[in-house]
PDB file of C-alpha atoms in Angstrom:
ATOM      1  CA  ASP A 195       0.000   0.000   0.000  1.00  0.00           C
ATOM      2  CA  GLN A 196       1.645   3.193  -1.227  1.00  0.00           C
ATOM      3  CA  GLN A 197       0.784   5.835   1.369  1.00  0.00           C
ATOM      4  CA  VAL A 198       2.780   8.531  -0.375  1.00  0.00           C
ATOM      5  CA  LYS A 199       2.381   8.833  -4.116  1.00  0.00           C
ATOM      6  CA  GLN A 200       4.098  10.808  -6.799  1.00  0.00           C
ATOM      7  CA  ASN A 201       2.023  10.231  -9.880  1.00  0.00           C
ATOM      8  CA  SER A 202       4.327  11.957 -12.349  1.00  0.00           C
ATOM      9  CA  PRO A 203       7.443   9.905 -12.968  1.00  0.00           C
ATOM     10  CA  SER A 204       9.074  12.715 -14.920  1.00  0.00           C
ATOM     11  CA  LEU A 205       8.869  16.445 -15.586  1.00  0.00           C
ATOM     12  CA  SER A 206      10.731  18.689 -18.044  1.00  0.00           C
ATOM     13  CA  VAL A 207      10.970  22.436 -17.548  1.00  0.00           C
ATOM     14  CA  GLN A 208      12.826  25.221 -19.310  1.00  0.00           C
ATOM     15  CA  GLU A 209      15.575  26.954 -17.377  1.00  0.00           C
ATOM     16  CA  GLY A 210      14.243  30.001 -15.562  1.00  0.00           C
ATOM     17  CA  ARG A 211      10.671  28.742 -15.418  1.00  0.00           C
ATOM     18  CA  ILE A 212       8.872  27.278 -12.423  1.00  0.00           C
ATOM     19  CA  SER A 213       9.048  23.561 -11.633  1.00  0.00           C
ATOM     20  CA  ILE A 214       6.102  22.135  -9.711  1.00  0.00           C
ATOM     21  CA  LEU A 215       6.475  18.665  -8.259  1.00  0.00           C
ATOM     22  CA  ASN A 216       3.419  17.047  -6.752  1.00  0.00           C
ATOM     23  CA  CYS A 217       2.830  14.484  -4.054  1.00  0.00           C
ATOM     24  CA  ASP A 218      -0.361  12.931  -2.676  1.00  0.00           C
ATOM     25  CA  TYR A 219      -0.793  10.991   0.521  1.00  0.00           C
ATOM     26  CA  THR A 220      -3.479   8.868   2.095  1.00  0.00           C
ATOM     27  CA  ASN A 221      -2.650   8.887   5.811  1.00  0.00           C
ATOM     28  CA  SER A 222      -4.073  11.849   7.730  1.00  0.00           C
ATOM     29  CA  MET A 223      -1.774  11.003  10.668  1.00  0.00           C
ATOM     30  CA  PHE A 224       1.374  12.298   8.994  1.00  0.00           C
ATOM     31  CA  ASP A 225       3.075  14.965  11.116  1.00  0.00           C
ATOM     32  CA  TYR A 226       5.841  16.102   8.820  1.00  0.00           C
ATOM     33  CA  PHE A 227       6.468  16.124   5.108  1.00  0.00           C
ATOM     34  CA  LEU A 228       9.865  16.344   3.491  1.00  0.00           C
ATOM     35  CA  TRP A 229      11.341  16.714   0.039  1.00  0.00           C
ATOM     36  CA  TYR A 230      14.590  15.074  -1.000  1.00  0.00           C
ATOM     37  CA  LYS A 231      16.709  15.449  -4.079  1.00  0.00           C
ATOM     38  CA  LYS A 232      18.738  12.580  -5.478  1.00  0.00           C
ATOM     39  CA  TYR A 233      21.479  12.576  -8.081  1.00  0.00           C
ATOM     40  CA  PRO A 234      22.485   9.301  -9.737  1.00  0.00           C
ATOM     41  CA  ALA A 235      24.713   7.085  -7.566  1.00  0.00           C
ATOM     42  CA  GLU A 236      24.316   9.395  -4.566  1.00  0.00           C
ATOM     43  CA  GLY A 237      22.155   9.243  -1.464  1.00  0.00           C
ATOM     44  CA  PRO A 238      19.058  11.435  -1.235  1.00  0.00           C
ATOM     45  CA  THR A 239      19.758  14.846   0.252  1.00  0.00           C
ATOM     46  CA  PHE A 240      17.282  16.817   2.301  1.00  0.00           C
ATOM     47  CA  LEU A 241      15.783  19.898   0.650  1.00  0.00           C
ATOM     48  CA  ILE A 242      12.908  21.280   2.644  1.00  0.00           C
ATOM     49  CA  SER A 243      10.241  20.163   5.084  1.00  0.00           C
ATOM     50  CA  ILE A 244       6.879  21.295   6.348  1.00  0.00           C
ATOM     51  CA  SER A 245       4.959  20.538   9.510  1.00  0.00           C
ATOM     52  CA  SER A 246       1.380  19.381   9.181  1.00  0.00           C
ATOM     53  CA  ILE A 247       0.253  22.498  11.086  1.00  0.00           C
ATOM     54  CA  LYS A 248       1.525  24.791   8.349  1.00  0.00           C
ATOM     55  CA  ASP A 249       0.500  25.289   4.758  1.00  0.00           C
ATOM     56  CA  LYS A 250       3.628  26.836   3.314  1.00  0.00           C
ATOM     57  CA  ASN A 251       7.351  26.826   3.915  1.00  0.00           C
ATOM     58  CA  GLU A 252       9.872  28.721   1.837  1.00  0.00           C
ATOM     59  CA  ASP A 253      13.631  28.421   1.562  1.00  0.00           C
ATOM     60  CA  GLY A 254      15.264  30.403  -1.201  1.00  0.00           C
ATOM     61  CA  ARG A 255      14.124  29.097  -4.572  1.00  0.00           C
ATOM     62  CA  PHE A 256      12.221  26.234  -2.941  1.00  0.00           C
ATOM     63  CA  THR A 257       8.703  26.469  -1.538  1.00  0.00           C
ATOM     64  CA  VAL A 258       6.600  23.618  -0.253  1.00  0.00           C
ATOM     65  CA  PHE A 259       2.829  23.932  -0.091  1.00  0.00           C
ATOM     66  CA  LEU A 260       0.606  21.649   1.950  1.00  0.00           C
ATOM     67  CA  ASN A 261      -3.111  21.230   1.338  1.00  0.00           C
ATOM     68  CA  LYS A 262      -4.333  18.976   4.134  1.00  0.00           C
ATOM     69  CA  SER A 263      -7.927  18.828   2.971  1.00  0.00           C
ATOM     70  CA  ALA A 264      -6.757  17.487  -0.393  1.00  0.00           C
ATOM     71  CA  LYS A 265      -3.931  15.434   1.179  1.00  0.00           C
ATOM     72  CA  HIS A 266      -1.611  17.013  -1.317  1.00  0.00           C
ATOM     73  CA  LEU A 267       1.721  18.734  -1.176  1.00  0.00           C
ATOM     74  CA  SER A 268       3.819  20.339  -3.837  1.00  0.00           C
ATOM     75  CA  LEU A 269       7.339  21.602  -4.244  1.00  0.00           C
ATOM     76  CA  HIS A 270       7.877  24.736  -6.296  1.00  0.00           C
ATOM     77  CA  ILE A 271      11.308  25.593  -7.629  1.00  0.00           C
ATOM     78  CA  VAL A 272      11.662  29.025  -9.140  1.00  0.00           C
ATOM     79  CA  PRO A 273      13.610  29.894 -11.131  1.00  0.00           C
ATOM     80  CA  SER A 274      14.595  26.394 -12.220  1.00  0.00           C
ATOM     81  CA  GLN A 275      18.250  25.826 -13.006  1.00  0.00           C
ATOM     82  CA  PRO A 276      19.977  23.009 -14.939  1.00  0.00           C
ATOM     83  CA  GLY A 277      21.638  21.898 -11.700  1.00  0.00           C
ATOM     84  CA  ASP A 278      18.189  21.169 -10.304  1.00  0.00           C
ATOM     85  CA  SER A 279      17.907  18.202 -12.671  1.00  0.00           C
ATOM     86  CA  ALA A 280      17.571  15.183 -10.368  1.00  0.00           C
ATOM     87  CA  VAL A 281      15.007  12.817  -8.931  1.00  0.00           C
ATOM     88  CA  TYR A 282      12.834  14.400  -6.253  1.00  0.00           C
ATOM     89  CA  PHE A 283      11.223  12.323  -3.517  1.00  0.00           C
ATOM     90  CA  CYS A 284       8.557  13.408  -1.119  1.00  0.00           C
ATOM     91  CA  ALA A 285       8.406  11.700   2.249  1.00  0.00           C
ATOM     92  CA  ALA A 286       6.074  11.743   5.205  1.00  0.00           C
ATOM     93  CA  ILE A 287       6.483  10.917   8.879  1.00  0.00           C
ATOM     94  CA  THR A 288       3.802   9.781  11.305  1.00  0.00           C
ATOM     95  CA  GLY A 289       3.781  10.580  15.018  1.00  0.00           C
ATOM     96  CA  ALA A 290       4.935   7.000  15.573  1.00  0.00           C
ATOM     97  CA  ASN A 291       8.046   7.810  13.549  1.00  0.00           C
ATOM     98  CA  ASN A 292       7.132   5.673  10.578  1.00  0.00           C
ATOM     99  CA  LEU A 293       8.696   7.105   7.463  1.00  0.00           C
ATOM    100  CA  PHE A 294       7.203   6.704   4.010  1.00  0.00           C
ATOM    101  CA  PHE A 295       8.678   7.753   0.668  1.00  0.00           C
ATOM    102  CA  GLY A 296       7.080   8.415  -2.671  1.00  0.00           C
ATOM    103  CA  THR A 297       8.390   6.783  -5.822  1.00  0.00           C
ATOM    104  CA  GLY A 298      10.092   9.918  -7.089  1.00  0.00           C
ATOM    105  CA  THR A 299       9.767  12.355  -9.975  1.00  0.00           C
ATOM    106  CA  ARG A 300      12.670  12.890 -12.364  1.00  0.00           C
ATOM    107  CA  LEU A 301      13.036  16.608 -13.079  1.00  0.00           C
ATOM    108  CA  THR A 302      14.925  17.703 -16.154  1.00  0.00           C
ATOM    109  CA  VAL A 303      15.674  21.401 -16.503  1.00  0.00           C
ATOM    110  CA  ILE A 304      16.442  22.256 -20.097  1.00  0.00           C
ATOM    111  CA  PRO A 305      19.021  25.019 -20.622  1.00  0.00           C
TER     112      PRO A 305
ATOM    113  CA  GLU B 205      25.903  19.245   8.935  1.00  0.00           C
ATOM    114  CA  PRO B 206      25.422  15.748  10.359  1.00  0.00           C
ATOM    115  CA  GLU B 207      26.644  12.945   8.145  1.00  0.00           C
ATOM    116  CA  VAL B 208      25.775   9.299   7.670  1.00  0.00           C
ATOM    117  CA  THR B 209      28.637   7.221   6.301  1.00  0.00           C
ATOM    118  CA  GLN B 210      28.543   3.903   4.487  1.00  0.00           C
ATOM    119  CA  THR B 211      31.232   1.392   3.652  1.00  0.00           C
ATOM    120  CA  PRO B 212      32.264   0.093   1.248  1.00  0.00           C
ATOM    121  CA  SER B 213      31.266   2.436  -1.539  1.00  0.00           C
ATOM    122  CA  HIS B 214      31.291  -0.471  -3.989  1.00  0.00           C
ATOM    123  CA  GLN B 215      31.131  -4.186  -3.284  1.00  0.00           C
ATOM    124  CA  VAL B 216      31.491  -6.854  -5.929  1.00  0.00           C
ATOM    125  CA  THR B 217      30.623 -10.406  -4.964  1.00  0.00           C
ATOM    126  CA  GLN B 218      29.869 -13.771  -6.482  1.00  0.00           C
ATOM    127  CA  MET B 219      26.333 -15.103  -6.425  1.00  0.00           C
ATOM    128  CA  GLY B 220      25.735 -17.175  -3.308  1.00  0.00           C
ATOM    129  CA  GLN B 221      28.287 -15.303  -1.211  1.00  0.00           C
ATOM    130  CA  GLU B 222      27.492 -13.383   1.955  1.00  0.00           C
ATOM    131  CA  VAL B 223      27.931  -9.635   2.073  1.00  0.00           C
ATOM    132  CA  ILE B 224      27.796  -7.160   4.921  1.00  0.00           C
ATOM    133  CA  LEU B 225      27.064  -3.529   4.209  1.00  0.00           C
ATOM    134  CA  ARG B 226      28.015  -1.095   6.926  1.00  0.00           C
ATOM    135  CA  CYS B 227      26.542   2.213   7.986  1.00  0.00           C
ATOM    136  CA  VAL B 228      27.497   4.651  10.692  1.00  0.00           C
ATOM    137  CA  PRO B 229      24.362   6.653  11.486  1.00  0.00           C
ATOM    138  CA  ILE B 230      24.224   9.939  13.353  1.00  0.00           C
ATOM    139  CA  SER B 231      25.016   9.333  16.983  1.00  0.00           C
ATOM    140  CA  ASN B 232      21.924  10.743  18.689  1.00  0.00           C
ATOM    141  CA  HIS B 233      19.466   9.342  16.177  1.00  0.00           C
ATOM    142  CA  LEU B 234      17.120   6.599  17.205  1.00  0.00           C
ATOM    143  CA  TYR B 235      15.698   5.129  14.022  1.00  0.00           C
ATOM    144  CA  PHE B 236      17.631   3.561  11.212  1.00  0.00           C
ATOM    145  CA  TYR B 237      16.582   2.380   7.820  1.00  0.00           C
ATOM    146  CA  TRP B 238      17.868   0.505   4.821  1.00  0.00           C
ATOM    147  CA  TYR B 239      16.623   1.279   1.334  1.00  0.00           C
ATOM    148  CA  ARG B 240      17.766   0.050  -2.013  1.00  0.00           C
ATOM    149  CA  GLN B 241      17.517   1.212  -5.586  1.00  0.00           C
ATOM    150  CA  ILE B 242      17.959  -1.181  -8.467  1.00  0.00           C
ATOM    151  CA  LEU B 243      19.395   0.645 -11.461  1.00  0.00           C
ATOM    152  CA  GLY B 244      16.678   2.599 -13.227  1.00  0.00           C
ATOM    153  CA  GLN B 245      14.013   1.699 -10.702  1.00  0.00           C
ATOM    154  CA  LYS B 246      12.445   3.353  -7.672  1.00  0.00           C
ATOM    155  CA  VAL B 247      13.929   3.571  -4.201  1.00  0.00           C
ATOM    156  CA  GLU B 248      12.528   0.643  -2.188  1.00  0.00           C
ATOM    157  CA  PHE B 249      12.160   0.370   1.566  1.00  0.00           C
ATOM    158  CA  LEU B 250      13.807  -2.676   3.097  1.00  0.00           C
ATOM    159  CA  VAL B 251      13.716  -2.388   6.870  1.00  0.00           C
ATOM    160  CA  SER B 252      13.470  -0.007   9.806  1.00  0.00           C
ATOM    161  CA  PHE B 253      15.242  -0.527  13.117  1.00  0.00           C
ATOM    162  CA  TYR B 254      14.558   0.984  16.514  1.00  0.00           C
ATOM    163  CA  ASN B 255      15.701   0.135  19.993  1.00  0.00           C
ATOM    164  CA  ASN B 256      17.858  -2.714  18.752  1.00  0.00           C
ATOM    165  CA  GLU B 257      15.133  -4.510  16.910  1.00  0.00           C
ATOM    166  CA  ILE B 258      13.364  -4.477  13.591  1.00  0.00           C
ATOM    167  CA  SER B 259      10.264  -2.301  13.731  1.00  0.00           C
ATOM    168  CA  GLU B 260       9.089  -2.807  10.182  1.00  0.00           C
ATOM    169  CA  LYS B 261      10.231  -4.683   7.090  1.00  0.00           C
ATOM    170  CA  SER B 262       9.131  -4.977   3.497  1.00  0.00           C
ATOM    171  CA  GLU B 263       8.430  -8.065   1.419  1.00  0.00           C
ATOM    172  CA  ILE B 264      11.903  -7.724  -0.071  1.00  0.00           C
ATOM    173  CA  PHE B 265      13.475  -8.249   3.354  1.00  0.00           C
ATOM    174  CA  ASP B 266      13.204 -12.026   3.452  1.00  0.00           C
ATOM    175  CA  ASP B 267      15.180 -14.466   5.589  1.00  0.00           C
ATOM    176  CA  GLN B 268      18.264 -13.894   3.457  1.00  0.00           C
ATOM    177  CA  PHE B 269      18.520 -10.420   4.954  1.00  0.00           C
ATOM    178  CA  SER B 270      19.378  -9.402   8.487  1.00  0.00           C
ATOM    179  CA  VAL B 271      20.292  -6.202  10.289  1.00  0.00           C
ATOM    180  CA  GLU B 272      22.033  -5.501  13.512  1.00  0.00           C
ATOM    181  CA  ARG B 273      23.688  -2.735  15.487  1.00  0.00           C
ATOM    182  CA  PRO B 274      26.498  -4.711  17.045  1.00  0.00           C
ATOM    183  CA  ASP B 275      28.378  -1.993  18.882  1.00  0.00           C
ATOM    184  CA  GLY B 276      26.046   0.959  19.270  1.00  0.00           C
ATOM    185  CA  SER B 277      27.556   2.844  16.368  1.00  0.00           C
ATOM    186  CA  ASN B 278      27.606   0.638  13.264  1.00  0.00           C
ATOM    187  CA  PHE B 279      24.358  -0.450  11.642  1.00  0.00           C
ATOM    188  CA  THR B 280      24.817  -3.378   9.296  1.00  0.00           C
ATOM    189  CA  LEU B 281      22.811  -5.087   6.587  1.00  0.00           C
ATOM    190  CA  LYS B 282      23.781  -8.677   5.866  1.00  0.00           C
ATOM    191  CA  ILE B 283      22.719 -10.641   2.819  1.00  0.00           C
ATOM    192  CA  ARG B 284      23.450 -14.301   3.493  1.00  0.00           C
ATOM    193  CA  SER B 285      23.427 -15.733  -0.009  1.00  0.00           C
ATOM    194  CA  THR B 286      23.417 -13.054  -2.654  1.00  0.00           C
ATOM    195  CA  LYS B 287      21.415 -13.352  -5.841  1.00  0.00           C
ATOM    196  CA  LEU B 288      21.919 -11.562  -9.125  1.00  0.00           C
ATOM    197  CA  GLU B 289      18.798  -9.483  -8.454  1.00  0.00           C
ATOM    198  CA  ASP B 290      20.334  -8.134  -5.246  1.00  0.00           C
ATOM    199  CA  SER B 291      22.560  -5.914  -7.379  1.00  0.00           C
ATOM    200  CA  ALA B 292      21.543  -2.375  -6.430  1.00  0.00           C
ATOM    201  CA  MET B 293      22.539   0.751  -4.551  1.00  0.00           C
ATOM    202  CA  TYR B 294      21.864   0.293  -0.857  1.00  0.00           C
ATOM    203  CA  PHE B 295      21.203   3.377   1.219  1.00  0.00           C
ATOM    204  CA  CYS B 296      21.221   3.675   4.967  1.00  0.00           C
ATOM    205  CA  ALA B 297      19.165   6.420   6.622  1.00  0.00           C
ATOM    206  CA  SER B 298      19.332   7.832  10.107  1.00  0.00           C
ATOM    207  CA  PHE B 299      16.292   9.498  11.610  1.00  0.00           C
ATOM    208  CA  ARG B 300      15.393  11.637  14.561  1.00  0.00           C
ATOM    209  CA  ASN B 301      12.049  13.307  14.018  1.00  0.00           C
ATOM    210  CA  PRO B 302      11.752  15.307  11.829  1.00  0.00           C
ATOM    211  CA  PHE B 303      15.199  15.002  10.311  1.00  0.00           C
ATOM    212  CA  VAL B 304      16.255  12.141   8.065  1.00  0.00           C
ATOM    213  CA  TYR B 305      19.754  11.890   6.685  1.00  0.00           C
ATOM    214  CA  PHE B 306      20.887   9.422   4.079  1.00  0.00           C
ATOM    215  CA  GLY B 307      24.282   7.927   3.523  1.00  0.00           C
ATOM    216  CA  PRO B 308      25.974   8.085   0.115  1.00  0.00           C
ATOM    217  CA  GLY B 309      25.109   4.467  -0.631  1.00  0.00           C
ATOM    218  CA  THR B 310      26.932   1.206  -1.319  1.00  0.00           C
ATOM    219  CA  ARG B 311      26.801  -0.147  -4.832  1.00  0.00           C
ATOM    220  CA  LEU B 312      26.468  -3.914  -4.641  1.00  0.00           C
ATOM    221  CA  THR B 313      27.258  -5.865  -7.782  1.00  0.00           C
ATOM    222  CA  VAL B 314      26.498  -9.587  -7.753  1.00  0.00           C
ATOM    223  CA  LEU B 315      28.181 -11.577 -10.515  1.00  0.00           C
TER     224      LEU B 315
END
């Protein structure tokens, strides 16, 4: 049972434009949501997180939005840069410290 | 920045051999995870570990796999009799709510 879903396996965006990566979840008990970025042959690296009591968190070019009623979160990257090309994973944590990852979305930023 | 380390970075083994993948998680973290990614496929959860025992495991984590934290610092994944399909990148993760840090991975190649 996939509790965290990323329905778009890939996304291509022109450099300078906005990238929007989406994630849906089914468990209303998640406390925290995180986004990770992964380059080939490297471990995922933490990007940004959001608590379930907030609806937006911003860090530089990265903003995460949480819509609890829709059980949906999104990561916005603006402006997108070629170095942002990677696989992006969303993850969610329950209060019992169970950690669930989505299947990832491959972002390609075209120069 | 806290860091999770993994050794070796690359392990080549013959089918049927035992391998041990090692991870040094962050010292004050309480939960530890192993994930793997077969080339070109999604990152898959293997097992989570808390308080010196397995708290959750996936269908992949059959009786050929085991984990332990022998000395309070290392966290190991053992595959008793490797199969060709075990070839993958194996990632260790260290977690203390809400922060999750991944190691750089061990590439396991089974010949």
